[in-house]
Short mmCIF file of C-alpha atoms in Angstrom, two decimals:
data_model
loop_
_atom_site.label_atom_id
_atom_site.label_comp_id
_atom_site.label_asym_id
_atom_site.label_seq_id
_atom_site.Cartn_x
_atom_site.Cartn_y
_atom_site.Cartn_z
CA MET L 1 14.12 13.53 -25.47
CA ASN L 2 17.75 12.45 -25.34
CA LEU L 3 18.32 10.73 -21.99
CA PRO L 4 21.39 8.93 -20.60
CA SER L 5 21.32 5.16 -21.05
CA SER L 6 22.81 4.61 -17.60
CA ILE L 7 22.97 6.68 -14.40
CA PHE L 8 25.11 5.63 -11.45
CA SER L 9 23.64 6.54 -8.07
CA GLY L 10 26.80 6.60 -5.99
CA TYR L 11 27.38 4.49 -2.87
CA PHE L 12 25.02 4.74 0.08
CA GLY L 13 25.80 2.46 2.99
CA ALA L 14 24.34 -0.84 4.12
CA CYS L 15 20.74 -0.68 2.86
CA HIS L 16 19.87 -1.38 -0.77
CA CYS L 17 17.93 0.75 -3.23
CA GLN L 18 14.16 0.38 -2.76
CA GLY L 19 12.79 2.63 -5.49
CA ILE L 20 13.48 5.40 -7.99
CA ALA L 21 11.68 8.41 -9.45
CA VAL L 22 12.95 10.35 -12.47
CA ASP L 23 12.00 13.93 -13.26
CA THR L 24 12.94 14.37 -16.92
CA VAL L 25 11.63 17.97 -16.98
CA LYS L 26 13.77 19.33 -14.15
CA GLY L 27 16.56 16.80 -14.71
CA TYR L 28 16.72 14.93 -11.39
CA VAL L 29 16.71 11.34 -10.17
CA TYR L 30 15.45 10.38 -6.72
CA TYR L 31 16.42 7.15 -5.00
CA SER L 32 15.14 5.52 -1.85
CA PHE L 33 17.96 3.78 0.00
CA THR L 34 15.71 2.49 2.82
CA THR L 35 16.66 5.05 5.48
CA LYS L 36 17.44 8.00 3.21
CA LEU L 37 16.23 9.77 0.08
CA ILE L 38 18.92 10.70 -2.45
CA LYS L 39 18.70 13.40 -5.15
CA THR L 40 21.10 13.47 -8.11
CA ASP L 41 21.10 15.09 -11.52
CA LEU L 42 20.80 12.98 -14.67
CA ALA L 43 24.59 12.61 -14.77
CA GLY L 44 24.60 11.05 -11.31
CA ASN L 45 26.04 14.06 -9.49
CA LEU L 46 24.81 14.25 -5.91
CA ILE L 47 22.55 17.25 -5.30
CA GLY L 48 21.32 16.43 -1.80
CA SER L 49 19.90 13.84 0.55
CA VAL L 50 17.39 13.43 3.36
CA ASP L 51 18.88 11.30 6.14
CA GLY L 52 17.96 10.06 9.58
CA LEU L 53 14.92 7.88 8.92
CA ILE L 54 14.72 4.90 11.28
CA GLY L 55 11.91 3.24 9.35
CA HIS L 56 11.78 1.56 5.93
CA LEU L 57 11.35 4.00 3.02
CA GLY L 58 10.24 1.84 0.10
CA CYS L 59 8.97 2.50 -3.41
CA ILE L 60 8.73 6.18 -4.40
CA ASP L 61 6.93 8.08 -7.15
CA LEU L 62 6.91 11.64 -8.47
CA CYS L 63 3.45 13.19 -8.25
CA PRO L 64 2.41 14.67 -11.62
CA ILE L 65 0.22 17.23 -9.86
CA ASP L 66 2.46 18.88 -7.28
CA GLY L 67 5.96 17.67 -8.25
CA ARG L 68 6.64 16.17 -4.83
CA VAL L 69 7.96 12.65 -4.23
CA TYR L 70 5.65 10.24 -2.39
CA GLY L 71 6.80 6.99 -0.82
CA SER L 72 5.83 4.23 1.57
CA LEU L 73 7.32 4.52 5.04
CA GLU L 74 6.95 1.83 7.68
CA TYR L 75 8.01 1.37 11.28
CA LYS L 76 7.53 -2.14 12.67
CA ASN L 77 8.87 -4.72 15.05
CA ASP L 78 9.46 -7.60 12.64
CA SER L 79 12.60 -8.93 10.94
CA ILE L 80 12.75 -5.99 8.52
CA GLY L 81 12.17 -3.31 11.13
CA ARG L 82 14.60 -4.80 13.63
CA GLY L 83 17.15 -5.34 10.85
CA ILE L 84 17.06 -1.66 9.94
CA LEU L 85 17.64 -0.65 13.53
CA GLN L 86 20.52 -3.12 13.69
CA HIS L 87 22.11 -1.46 10.63
CA LEU L 88 21.71 1.90 12.34
CA ASN L 89 23.33 0.62 15.57
CA MET L 90 20.00 1.14 17.35
CA ALA L 91 19.14 -2.49 18.10
CA ASP L 92 17.86 -1.67 21.60
CA LYS L 93 15.42 1.00 20.43
CA GLN L 94 11.71 0.27 20.82
CA ILE L 95 9.32 1.51 18.14
CA ASP L 96 5.56 1.34 17.65
CA ASN L 97 4.10 -0.25 14.55
CA ALA L 98 3.16 2.61 12.23
CA PHE L 99 2.68 3.00 8.48
CA TYR L 100 2.80 6.27 6.58
CA CYS L 101 2.90 7.83 3.18
CA ALA L 102 5.96 10.08 3.23
CA ILE L 103 5.83 13.22 1.07
CA PHE L 104 9.08 15.03 0.22
CA ASP L 105 9.22 18.65 -0.93
CA VAL L 106 12.07 17.74 -3.26
CA ASP L 107 12.63 21.26 -4.62
CA ARG L 108 14.02 22.13 -1.18
CA ILE L 109 16.57 19.29 -1.20
CA ASP L 110 19.78 21.12 -2.09
CA ARG L 111 22.53 19.60 0.09
CA PRO L 112 23.49 16.27 1.66
CA GLY L 113 22.37 15.29 5.13
CA MET L 114 19.15 17.29 5.42
CA ASP L 115 16.79 16.43 8.28
CA ALA L 116 13.58 14.69 7.29
CA ASP L 117 11.39 16.88 9.47
CA LYS L 118 12.52 19.94 7.49
CA VAL L 119 11.49 18.72 4.01
CA MET L 120 9.14 15.78 4.63
CA ARG L 121 5.58 15.42 5.83
CA ALA L 122 3.74 12.16 6.44
CA VAL L 123 0.20 10.80 6.50
CA TYR L 124 -0.71 7.94 8.85
CA LEU L 125 -2.48 4.94 7.24
CA PRO L 126 -4.70 3.30 9.88
CA GLU L 127 -6.14 0.65 7.53
CA VAL L 128 -2.66 -0.81 7.08
CA VAL L 129 -1.99 -0.76 10.82
CA ALA L 130 -5.27 -2.61 11.45
CA ASP L 131 -4.48 -5.38 8.96
CA PHE L 132 -0.88 -5.67 10.18
CA GLU L 133 -1.86 -6.00 13.83
CA ALA L 134 -4.93 -8.23 13.31
CA SER L 135 -5.14 -11.91 14.18
CA VAL L 136 -7.30 -14.10 11.95
CA GLU L 137 -8.84 -17.57 12.17
CA LEU L 138 -8.33 -19.70 9.09
CA ASP L 139 -8.55 -23.47 8.57
CA GLY L 140 -8.68 -24.07 12.30
CA GLN L 141 -5.56 -22.04 13.00
CA THR L 142 -4.84 -18.56 14.27
CA PHE L 143 -2.52 -16.44 12.13
CA ALA L 144 -0.98 -13.05 12.78
CA HIS L 145 -1.56 -10.29 10.22
CA ARG L 146 -4.75 -10.21 8.14
CA TYR L 147 -3.90 -11.22 4.53
CA ALA L 148 -0.35 -11.81 5.89
CA CYS L 149 0.07 -8.02 5.68
CA SER L 150 3.67 -7.08 6.41
CA GLY L 151 3.14 -3.36 5.85
CA ILE L 152 3.47 -1.33 2.64
CA ASP L 153 5.91 -0.86 -0.22
CA GLY L 154 4.83 -0.23 -3.85
CA THR L 155 3.64 3.36 -4.42
CA ALA L 156 2.41 4.99 -7.65
CA TRP L 157 0.25 7.80 -8.98
CA GLY L 158 -2.15 7.19 -11.85
CA PRO L 159 -5.72 7.49 -13.10
CA ALA L 160 -8.62 5.57 -11.62
CA TRP L 161 -8.66 1.87 -12.42
CA GLY L 162 -10.17 1.31 -15.85
CA ARG L 163 -9.30 4.82 -17.13
CA ARG L 164 -6.42 6.50 -18.94
CA ASP L 165 -7.37 10.07 -18.05
CA GLY L 166 -9.09 12.10 -15.38
CA LYS L 167 -8.28 12.54 -11.73
CA GLN L 168 -5.02 11.14 -10.40
CA TYR L 169 -5.01 8.81 -7.39
CA LEU L 170 -2.19 7.62 -5.17
CA ASN L 171 -1.93 3.84 -4.90
CA ILE L 172 -0.06 2.18 -2.03
CA CYS L 173 0.54 -1.56 -2.00
CA TYR L 174 0.74 -4.04 0.84
CA GLY L 175 3.86 -5.90 1.62
CA ILE L 176 2.88 -9.54 2.20
CA TYR L 177 4.72 -12.20 4.14
CA GLY L 178 5.86 -15.12 2.00
CA ASP L 179 4.33 -17.75 4.29
CA THR L 180 3.77 -20.97 2.33
CA ALA L 181 1.62 -22.50 5.09
CA ARG L 182 -1.38 -20.18 4.70
CA ARG L 183 -3.82 -19.49 1.86
CA ASP L 184 -4.95 -15.93 2.61
CA ASN L 185 -1.81 -14.36 1.10
CA ASP L 186 -2.16 -15.18 -2.61
CA TYR L 187 -3.49 -11.76 -3.63
CA GLN L 188 -1.60 -8.51 -3.99
CA ILE L 189 -3.49 -5.72 -2.21
CA ILE L 190 -3.56 -2.08 -3.34
CA LEU L 191 -5.13 0.85 -1.51
CA SER L 192 -6.17 3.88 -3.61
CA TYR L 193 -6.17 7.35 -2.05
CA ASP L 194 -7.56 10.70 -3.12
CA ALA L 195 -4.33 12.40 -2.05
CA GLN L 196 -3.96 15.55 -4.11
CA THR L 197 -4.56 17.89 -1.15
CA TRP L 198 -2.69 15.88 1.49
CA TRP L 199 0.30 18.22 1.78
CA ASP L 200 -1.89 21.15 2.81
CA THR L 201 -4.43 19.19 4.86
CA VAL L 202 -3.56 15.97 6.74
CA ALA L 203 0.21 15.66 6.12
CA GLN L 204 2.32 16.65 9.12
CA PRO L 205 6.06 16.73 9.85
CA LEU L 206 7.09 13.43 11.45
CA GLN L 207 8.94 13.54 14.73
CA GLN L 208 10.19 9.95 15.02
CA GLU L 209 10.34 10.10 18.82
CA HIS L 210 6.67 11.15 18.99
CA MET L 211 5.05 9.89 15.79
CA HIS L 212 1.71 11.48 14.91
CA GLN L 213 -1.46 9.78 13.69
CA SER L 214 -2.77 12.43 11.31
CA SER L 215 -4.53 10.02 9.01
CA ALA L 216 -6.32 9.42 5.74
CA HIS L 217 -8.57 6.56 4.69
CA SER L 218 -8.48 4.86 1.32
CA ALA L 219 -11.05 5.40 -1.41
CA GLY L 220 -10.90 1.71 -2.29
CA LYS L 221 -9.13 -1.58 -1.56
CA TYR L 222 -8.27 -3.73 -4.57
CA PHE L 223 -6.98 -7.27 -5.00
CA LEU L 224 -4.81 -8.79 -7.73
CA TYR L 225 -4.52 -12.57 -7.90
CA THR L 226 -0.90 -13.51 -8.60
CA GLY L 227 -0.15 -16.23 -6.09
CA ASN L 228 1.94 -15.47 -3.06
CA THR L 229 5.11 -13.43 -3.52
CA THR L 230 7.98 -12.70 -1.15
CA TRP L 231 7.18 -9.40 0.63
CA GLY L 232 4.36 -8.41 -1.77
CA ILE L 233 4.55 -5.60 -4.34
CA GLN L 234 8.01 -4.07 -4.19
CA ASN L 235 7.40 -1.47 -6.92
CA LEU L 236 4.26 -0.27 -8.69
CA GLU L 237 4.28 2.01 -11.74
CA TYR L 238 1.61 3.41 -14.04
CA ASP L 239 2.64 3.30 -17.71
CA ALA L 240 0.89 6.04 -19.68
CA TYR L 241 2.29 4.57 -22.92
CA SER L 242 0.30 1.32 -22.61
CA GLY L 243 -2.32 2.44 -20.10
CA ASN L 244 -1.37 -0.51 -17.90
CA TRP L 245 0.30 -0.88 -14.51
CA LEU L 246 3.64 -2.60 -13.89
CA VAL L 247 3.99 -4.68 -10.73
CA ALA L 248 7.48 -5.82 -9.68
CA VAL L 249 7.93 -8.41 -6.92
CA TYR L 250 10.37 -10.85 -5.42
CA PRO L 251 9.14 -14.27 -6.63
CA GLY L 252 7.17 -16.43 -4.24
CA LYS L 253 7.89 -19.99 -3.17
CA LYS L 254 4.56 -21.81 -3.34
CA PRO L 255 5.01 -24.67 -5.85
CA GLN L 256 1.47 -24.40 -7.28
CA PHE L 257 2.22 -20.98 -8.82
CA GLU L 258 4.51 -19.82 -11.63
CA ASN L 259 6.25 -17.47 -9.18
CA ASP L 260 6.96 -14.77 -11.76
CA SER L 261 8.72 -11.50 -10.90
CA MET L 262 6.66 -9.00 -12.92
CA PHE L 263 2.91 -8.73 -13.43
CA ILE L 264 0.95 -6.39 -15.70
CA ILE L 265 -2.42 -5.05 -14.51
CA ASP L 266 -4.90 -4.35 -17.30
CA GLY L 267 -5.42 -0.62 -16.92
CA SER L 268 -8.46 -0.64 -19.22
CA ALA L 269 -10.47 -2.94 -16.94
CA ALA L 270 -12.44 -1.54 -14.03
CA PRO L 271 -12.33 -3.60 -10.82
CA VAL L 272 -15.09 -6.19 -10.47
CA GLN L 273 -16.64 -7.80 -7.40
CA SER L 274 -16.42 -11.38 -8.60
CA VAL L 275 -14.75 -13.48 -5.91
CA HIS L 276 -14.33 -13.78 -2.14
CA ASP L 277 -11.21 -13.71 -0.08
CA ALA L 278 -10.03 -16.58 2.11
CA TYR L 279 -12.31 -15.37 4.91
CA GLY L 280 -15.44 -15.38 2.74
CA HIS L 281 -15.63 -11.60 2.26
CA PRO L 282 -16.36 -10.11 -1.20
CA ILE L 283 -13.46 -8.23 -2.75
CA MET L 284 -12.89 -5.87 -5.67
CA GLN L 285 -10.54 -7.61 -8.09
CA LEU L 286 -8.20 -6.13 -10.69
CA ARG L 287 -7.57 -7.92 -13.98
CA LEU L 288 -4.16 -9.52 -14.53
CA LEU L 289 -3.07 -9.02 -18.13
CA ALA L 290 0.28 -10.85 -18.22
CA SER L 291 3.21 -12.01 -16.13
CA ASN L 292 6.84 -12.82 -16.83
CA ARG L 293 10.24 -13.24 -15.23
CA PHE L 294 11.80 -9.91 -16.15
CA ALA L 295 14.90 -9.48 -14.03
CA HIS L 296 14.51 -5.82 -12.99
CA GLY L 297 11.96 -3.54 -11.36
CA SER L 298 11.88 -4.82 -7.79
CA THR L 299 14.39 -2.15 -6.67
CA GLY L 300 12.91 0.66 -8.75
CA MET L 301 11.28 1.48 -12.08
CA CYS L 302 10.01 4.56 -13.86
CA ALA L 303 7.82 4.59 -16.99
CA LEU L 304 8.64 7.68 -19.09
CA GLY L 305 5.35 7.68 -21.00
CA ASP L 306 6.81 7.19 -24.48
CA GLY L 307 7.60 3.48 -24.50
CA ARG L 308 10.87 3.93 -22.60
CA TYR L 309 11.56 2.98 -19.01
CA TYR L 310 14.24 3.38 -16.39
CA PHE L 311 14.93 0.32 -14.26
CA SER L 312 17.12 0.11 -11.19
CA GLU L 313 19.87 -2.51 -11.28
CA ALA L 314 21.00 -2.58 -7.66
CA GLY L 315 24.31 -3.91 -6.43
CA LYS L 316 26.76 -3.91 -3.56
CA ASP L 317 30.45 -3.11 -3.57
CA PRO L 318 32.26 -4.92 -0.72
CA GLU L 319 34.33 -1.84 0.05
CA HIS L 320 31.96 1.05 -0.63
CA GLY L 321 28.46 -0.31 0.03
CA GLN L 322 25.13 -0.32 -1.79
CA TYR L 323 24.46 1.40 -5.11
CA THR L 324 22.27 1.16 -8.16
CA ARG L 325 22.58 1.83 -11.88
CA VAL L 326 19.47 3.27 -13.48
CA THR L 327 19.37 1.88 -17.02
CA LEU L 328 17.20 2.81 -20.01
CA TRP L 329 14.93 0.27 -21.74
CA ARG L 330 12.26 0.28 -24.44
CA ALA L 331 8.97 -1.61 -24.70
CA LEU L 332 8.63 -4.75 -26.82
CA SER L 333 5.45 -6.50 -27.91
CA ASP L 334 6.62 -9.84 -26.49
CA ALA L 335 4.73 -10.58 -23.25
CA ALA L 336 7.41 -13.03 -22.14
CA GLN L 337 10.20 -10.46 -22.66
CA PRO L 338 8.46 -7.05 -22.51
CA PHE L 339 11.56 -4.78 -22.55
CA GLU L 340 14.95 -4.51 -24.20
CA ARG L 341 17.93 -2.47 -23.09
CA ILE L 342 18.64 0.70 -25.09
#
């Protein structure tokens, strides 16, 4: 398929691009710009947008089953949550900690400025709330947030771990605080959900003044040992071409780790219960295949299934605001430099 080598998103205010999803069949690109979802065609022409979110819309992915766009959505009273409200001139607003999977009926997005409650439903994720609000004892100290959970970000559909076919699951990744003074935050954490019926069952429109708790529980909690990163998995993507999973992060700061920016999960390996977490609990661990310092992916990536990929290259214009260019790349066999620009 002949695809453009570069797609310019347009300019969208003060908050940077968090994730992208590309529908090559219908010819659309979707962008998360933190408080809004943008829809353009493959030439970058604006088709529509969903505005008015006061939480953090992170990584997004196009569901191969129902064609809707799924993304992580978090409301919280930390530096990120308060910063978003500051950008929106709502610094005095009080919000409850809440974490959702947002689901957008993107076929209905046909004009700018659409209200989220008209085209979006959401599912509450109580397991994330529990880890975010927990206090833990470790090495004689009390820390806030189990596993240093800062919420959620990376989101991707794909087959069960260790398979290349079969039922599709929705995976949602923890954000993790980059605290160098604790040792319970050196794993990436991924929750897998059986989510194919969510839209018609548990998903509900989200009234941000009275947020619901219509919830779903994960089918499994999985750990990937990478060393601590800054804010955890920013973007997750299943690559049908290789059968592996791409993990894009902001590098961590602990000196004992390589602090790479991209990790590859071995998609052929089923999770194994082989180690314990920092609290002595057994965990299901995913196999890390490779890591490198590829420069892109943390603000969006999309594997096209044929050895080509779109990566977001986000930027900011001092006069017009945040934007991204979605650029086309191909796979290489070099683990240290896995992609080259087309």
